[in-house]
Coordinates of C-alpha atoms in Angstrom, one line a residue:
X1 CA -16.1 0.1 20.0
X2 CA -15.8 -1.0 16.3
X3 CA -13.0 -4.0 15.9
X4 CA -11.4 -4.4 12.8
X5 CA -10.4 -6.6 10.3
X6 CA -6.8 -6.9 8.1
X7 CA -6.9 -6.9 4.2
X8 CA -5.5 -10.6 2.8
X9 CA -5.5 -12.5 -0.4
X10 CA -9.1 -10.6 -1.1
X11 CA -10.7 -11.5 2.5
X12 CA -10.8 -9.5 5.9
X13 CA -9.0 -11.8 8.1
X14 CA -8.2 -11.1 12.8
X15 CA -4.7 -11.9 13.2
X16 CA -3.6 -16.0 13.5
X17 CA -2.9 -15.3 16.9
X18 CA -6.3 -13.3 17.5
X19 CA -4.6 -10.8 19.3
X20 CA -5.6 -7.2 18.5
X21 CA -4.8 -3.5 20.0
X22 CA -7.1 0.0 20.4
X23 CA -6.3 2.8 18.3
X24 CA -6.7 6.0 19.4
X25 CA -7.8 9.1 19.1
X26 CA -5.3 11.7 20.2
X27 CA -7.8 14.4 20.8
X28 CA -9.3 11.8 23.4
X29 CA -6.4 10.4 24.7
X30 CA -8.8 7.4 24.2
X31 CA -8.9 4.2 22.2
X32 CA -12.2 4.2 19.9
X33 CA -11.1 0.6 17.8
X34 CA -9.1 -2.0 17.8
X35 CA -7.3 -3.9 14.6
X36 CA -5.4 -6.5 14.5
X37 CA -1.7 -7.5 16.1
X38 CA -0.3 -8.9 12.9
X39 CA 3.3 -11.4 13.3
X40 CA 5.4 -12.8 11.6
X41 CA 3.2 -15.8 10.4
X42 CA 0.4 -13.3 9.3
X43 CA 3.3 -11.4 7.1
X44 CA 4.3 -15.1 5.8
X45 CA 1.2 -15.3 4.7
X46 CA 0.4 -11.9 3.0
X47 CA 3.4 -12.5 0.9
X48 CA 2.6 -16.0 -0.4
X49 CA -1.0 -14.8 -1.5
X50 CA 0.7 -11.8 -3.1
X51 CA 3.5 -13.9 -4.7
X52 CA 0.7 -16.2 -6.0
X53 CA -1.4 -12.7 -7.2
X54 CA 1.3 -11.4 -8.7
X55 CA 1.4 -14.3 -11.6
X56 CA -2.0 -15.0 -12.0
X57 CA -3.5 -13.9 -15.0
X58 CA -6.3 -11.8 -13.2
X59 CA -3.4 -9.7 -12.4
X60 CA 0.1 -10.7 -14.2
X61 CA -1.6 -11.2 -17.7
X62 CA -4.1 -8.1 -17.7
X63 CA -2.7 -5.6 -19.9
X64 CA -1.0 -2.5 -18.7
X65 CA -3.6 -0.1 -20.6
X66 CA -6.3 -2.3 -18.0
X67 CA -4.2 -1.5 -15.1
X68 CA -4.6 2.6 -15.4
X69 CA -7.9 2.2 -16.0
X70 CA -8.2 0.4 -12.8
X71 CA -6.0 2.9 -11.1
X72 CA -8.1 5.6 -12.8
X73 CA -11.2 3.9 -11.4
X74 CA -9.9 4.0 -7.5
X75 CA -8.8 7.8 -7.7
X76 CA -13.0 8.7 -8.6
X77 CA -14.0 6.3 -5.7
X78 CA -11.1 8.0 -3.3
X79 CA -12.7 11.4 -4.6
X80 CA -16.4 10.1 -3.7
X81 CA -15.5 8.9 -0.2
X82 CA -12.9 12.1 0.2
X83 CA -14.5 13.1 3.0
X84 CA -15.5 10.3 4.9
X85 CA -11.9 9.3 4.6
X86 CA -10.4 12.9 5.7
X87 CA -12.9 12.3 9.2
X88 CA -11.1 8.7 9.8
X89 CA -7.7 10.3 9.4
X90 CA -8.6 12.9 11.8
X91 CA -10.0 10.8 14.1
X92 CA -7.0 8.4 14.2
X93 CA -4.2 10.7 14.0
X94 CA -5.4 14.2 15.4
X95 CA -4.6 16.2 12.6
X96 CA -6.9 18.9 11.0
X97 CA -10.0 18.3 9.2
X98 CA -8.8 21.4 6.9
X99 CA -5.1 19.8 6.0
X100 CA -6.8 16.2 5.7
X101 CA -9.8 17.2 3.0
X102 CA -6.6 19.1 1.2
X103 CA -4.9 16.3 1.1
X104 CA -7.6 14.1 -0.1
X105 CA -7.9 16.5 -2.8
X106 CA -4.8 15.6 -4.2
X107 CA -4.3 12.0 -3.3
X108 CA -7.2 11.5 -6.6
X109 CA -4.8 12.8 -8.4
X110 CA -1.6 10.9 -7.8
X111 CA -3.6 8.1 -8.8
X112 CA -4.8 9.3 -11.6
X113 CA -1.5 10.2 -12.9
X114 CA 0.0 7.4 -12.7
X115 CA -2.9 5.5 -14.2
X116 CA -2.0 7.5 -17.1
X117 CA 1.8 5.8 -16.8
X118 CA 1.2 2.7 -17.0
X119 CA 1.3 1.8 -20.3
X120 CA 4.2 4.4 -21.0
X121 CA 6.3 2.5 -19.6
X122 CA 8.9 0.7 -22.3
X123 CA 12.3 -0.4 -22.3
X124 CA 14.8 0.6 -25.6
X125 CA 16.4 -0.9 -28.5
X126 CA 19.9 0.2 -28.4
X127 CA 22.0 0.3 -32.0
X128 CA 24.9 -2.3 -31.4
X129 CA 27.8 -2.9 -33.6
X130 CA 27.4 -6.5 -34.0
X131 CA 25.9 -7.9 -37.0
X132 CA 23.0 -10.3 -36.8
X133 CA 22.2 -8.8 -33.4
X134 CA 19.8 -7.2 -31.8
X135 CA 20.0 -5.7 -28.3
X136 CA 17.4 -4.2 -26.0
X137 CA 15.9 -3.6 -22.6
X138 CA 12.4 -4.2 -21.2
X139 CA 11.0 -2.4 -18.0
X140 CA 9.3 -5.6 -15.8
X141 CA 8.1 -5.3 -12.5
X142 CA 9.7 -6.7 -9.8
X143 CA 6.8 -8.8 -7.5
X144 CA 5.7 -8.4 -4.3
X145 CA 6.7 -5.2 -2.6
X146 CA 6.9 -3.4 0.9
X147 CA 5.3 -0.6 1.9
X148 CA 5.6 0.7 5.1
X149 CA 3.8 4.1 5.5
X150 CA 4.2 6.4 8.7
X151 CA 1.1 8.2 10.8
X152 CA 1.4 11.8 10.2
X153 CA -0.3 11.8 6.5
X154 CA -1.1 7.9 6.7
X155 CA -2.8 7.8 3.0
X156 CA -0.7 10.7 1.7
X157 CA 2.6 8.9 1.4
X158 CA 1.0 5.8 1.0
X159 CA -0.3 6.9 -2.3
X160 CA 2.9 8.2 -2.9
X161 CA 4.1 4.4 -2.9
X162 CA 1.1 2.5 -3.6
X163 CA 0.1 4.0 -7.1
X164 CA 3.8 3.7 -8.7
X165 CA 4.1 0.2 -7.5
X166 CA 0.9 -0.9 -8.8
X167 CA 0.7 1.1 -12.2
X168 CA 4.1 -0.9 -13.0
X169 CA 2.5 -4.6 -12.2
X170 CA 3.7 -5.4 -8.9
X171 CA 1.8 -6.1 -6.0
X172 CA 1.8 -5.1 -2.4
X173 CA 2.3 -5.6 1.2
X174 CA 1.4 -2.4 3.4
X175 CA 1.8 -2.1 6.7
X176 CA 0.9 1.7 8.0
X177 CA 2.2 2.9 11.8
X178 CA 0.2 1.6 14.9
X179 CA -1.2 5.0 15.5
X180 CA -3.2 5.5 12.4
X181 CA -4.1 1.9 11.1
X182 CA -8.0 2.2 10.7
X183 CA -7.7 4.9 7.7
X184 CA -5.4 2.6 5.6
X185 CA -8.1 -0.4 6.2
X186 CA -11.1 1.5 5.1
X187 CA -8.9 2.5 1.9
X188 CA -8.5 -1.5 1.5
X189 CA -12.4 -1.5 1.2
X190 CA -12.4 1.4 -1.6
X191 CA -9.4 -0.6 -3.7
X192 CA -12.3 -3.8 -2.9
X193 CA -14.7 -1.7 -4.6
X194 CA -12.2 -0.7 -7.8
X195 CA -12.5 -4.2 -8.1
X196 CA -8.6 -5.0 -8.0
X197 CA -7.8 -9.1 -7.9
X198 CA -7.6 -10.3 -4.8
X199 CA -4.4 -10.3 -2.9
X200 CA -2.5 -7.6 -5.4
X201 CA -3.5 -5.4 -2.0
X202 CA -2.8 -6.6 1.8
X203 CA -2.5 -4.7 4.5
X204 CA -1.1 -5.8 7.7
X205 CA -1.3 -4.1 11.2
X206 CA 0.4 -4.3 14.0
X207 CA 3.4 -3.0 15.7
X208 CA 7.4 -1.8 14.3
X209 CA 8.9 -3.2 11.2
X210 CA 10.5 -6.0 12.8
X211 CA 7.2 -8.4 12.6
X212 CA 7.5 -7.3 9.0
X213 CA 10.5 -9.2 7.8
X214 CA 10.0 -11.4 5.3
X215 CA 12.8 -13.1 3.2
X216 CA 11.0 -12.7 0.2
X217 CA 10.0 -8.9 -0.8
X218 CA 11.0 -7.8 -3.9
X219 CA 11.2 -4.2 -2.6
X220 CA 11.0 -2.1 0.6
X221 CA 9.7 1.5 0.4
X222 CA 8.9 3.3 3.4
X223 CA 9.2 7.1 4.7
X224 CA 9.8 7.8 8.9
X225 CA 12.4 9.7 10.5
X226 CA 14.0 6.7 11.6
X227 CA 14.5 4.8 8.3
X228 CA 17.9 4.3 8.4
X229 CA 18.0 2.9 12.4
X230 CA 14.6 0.5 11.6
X231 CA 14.8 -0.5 8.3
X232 CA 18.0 -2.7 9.2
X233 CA 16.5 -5.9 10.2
X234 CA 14.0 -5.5 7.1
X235 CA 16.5 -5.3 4.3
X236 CA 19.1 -7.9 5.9
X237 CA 16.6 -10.4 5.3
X238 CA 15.1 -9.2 1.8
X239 CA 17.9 -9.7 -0.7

C-alpha cells in the first residue's frame, strides 16, 4: 500500500508526530494509502515557511507578468497529467471517471485565466480636491492564506481558490477533506514541476479544521456544507 508524504516549504515531509491514516477507496470500502495526520505543530510550521515564502524575492519580488506565466505553465502540466489525475480522484472519492476527466478539462483553464490576471490587477488614482495632493489605491496581496477544500470535486474547488490566491501574490496553506487527500498531493508534485518557489505551496492532511487554526492566516477560504458550524474556531483565532 503506497504511504504518502505532505507538501512543506518545498520538501515532502510525515507528520512531526509520525502518525498517518488510510484513505480509501469507496468503491472498496477499503483503504489503499495512507498520508499523513497533520496537528497543530505541523500547521505552525506550514505557516512560518509560507510567511517566510511569501517575502522572499524568489516569490515577493518576481514580477506579476512572471507569476501568469507560471500559472500558465501549471495549467499545460495539469492538462498533460489530466488523466492520471481524473483516475486518483476516482480512486479516492468514488466518483465517475466520465465527470472527473470533464472536470480536468476545465480546471486548465481556470488557471489559465487567471494567469492571464495577474498583471491586470491595479489599484486607481482618484481626482481629489486638495491641492498639492495626490490620492490613490494599490491592490497588494494579503500573505499567507487558507484553503480548505472539501472531497466531492477535491481539485475542482481547489482551483477555484488556489489560482486567484496565487495569481495575486499570496501564498498558501491547503488542507483538502480526509476522504480525498492523495489527489491534492499528487497535484503538489505537478505545481513542483511548474517550478513554483518552495513553500508558496503546502499542503497539509489530516483530519477537521480544528488542527488547522493558526493565529496567523491572512485569509480563510473554504467551501462544505457546514462552513458556517466549522469554520468558527478557525476565524476566532485568525484576525
Amino acid at each position: 500500500m503506497k504511504g504518502y508524504q505532505m507538501l512543506i516549504g518545498g520538501e515532502w515531509v510525515d507528520a512531526e508526530a509520525c502518525e498517518t491514516f488510510g484513505t480509501e477507496n469507496p468503491c472498496l470500502g477499503a483503504a489503499w494509502a495512507f498520508v499523513p495526520r497533520a496537528k497543530s505543530a505541523d500547521v505552525d510550521r506550514a505557516v512560518e515557511v509560507a510567511r517566510k515564502a511569501f517575502r522572499a524575492p524568489s516569490w515577493a519580488k518576481i514580477s506579476a507578468t512572471a507569476r501568469g506565466a507560471l500559472l500558465r505553465k501549471l495549467a499545460d502540466l495539469i492538462a498533460a497529467e489530466a488523466d492520471r489525475l481524473a483516475e486518483i480522484e476516482t480512486r479516492d472519492n468514488g466518483k465517475l471517471i466520465t465527470e472527473m476527466r470533464t472536470q480536468f478539462r476545465y480546471i486548465p483553464q481556470w488557471f489559465n485565466y487567471f494567469g492571464g490576471l495577474a498583471d491586470e490587477i491595479e489599484g486607481r488614482d482618484i481626482p481629489i480636491d486638495k491641492p498639492g495632493m495626490i490620492n490613490f489605491t494599490r491592490e497588494e496581496p494579503l500573505g499567507v492564506v487558507a484553503a480548505i477544500t472539501p472531497w466531492n470535486s477535491p481539485l475542482m474547488l481547489a482551483t477555484w481558490k488556489l489560482a486567484p490566491a496565487l495569481a495575486a501574490g499570496n501564498t498558501i496553506g491547503w488542507k483538502p477533506s480526509e476522504f480525498s487527500s492523495v489527489s491534492a498531493l499528487e497535484f503538489g508534485r505537478v505545481f513542483e514541476k511548474a517550478s513554483f518557489p518552495p513553500g508558496v505551496i503546502n499542503i497539509l492532511t489530516g483530519f477537521g479544521p480544528g488542527s488547522f487554526q493558526c493565529s496567523t492566516w491572512a485569509a480563510l477560504c473554504w467551501a462544505g456544507s457546514r462552513c458556517r458550524e466549522l469554520s468558527r474556531p478557525i476565524s476566532q483565532a485568525t484576525p
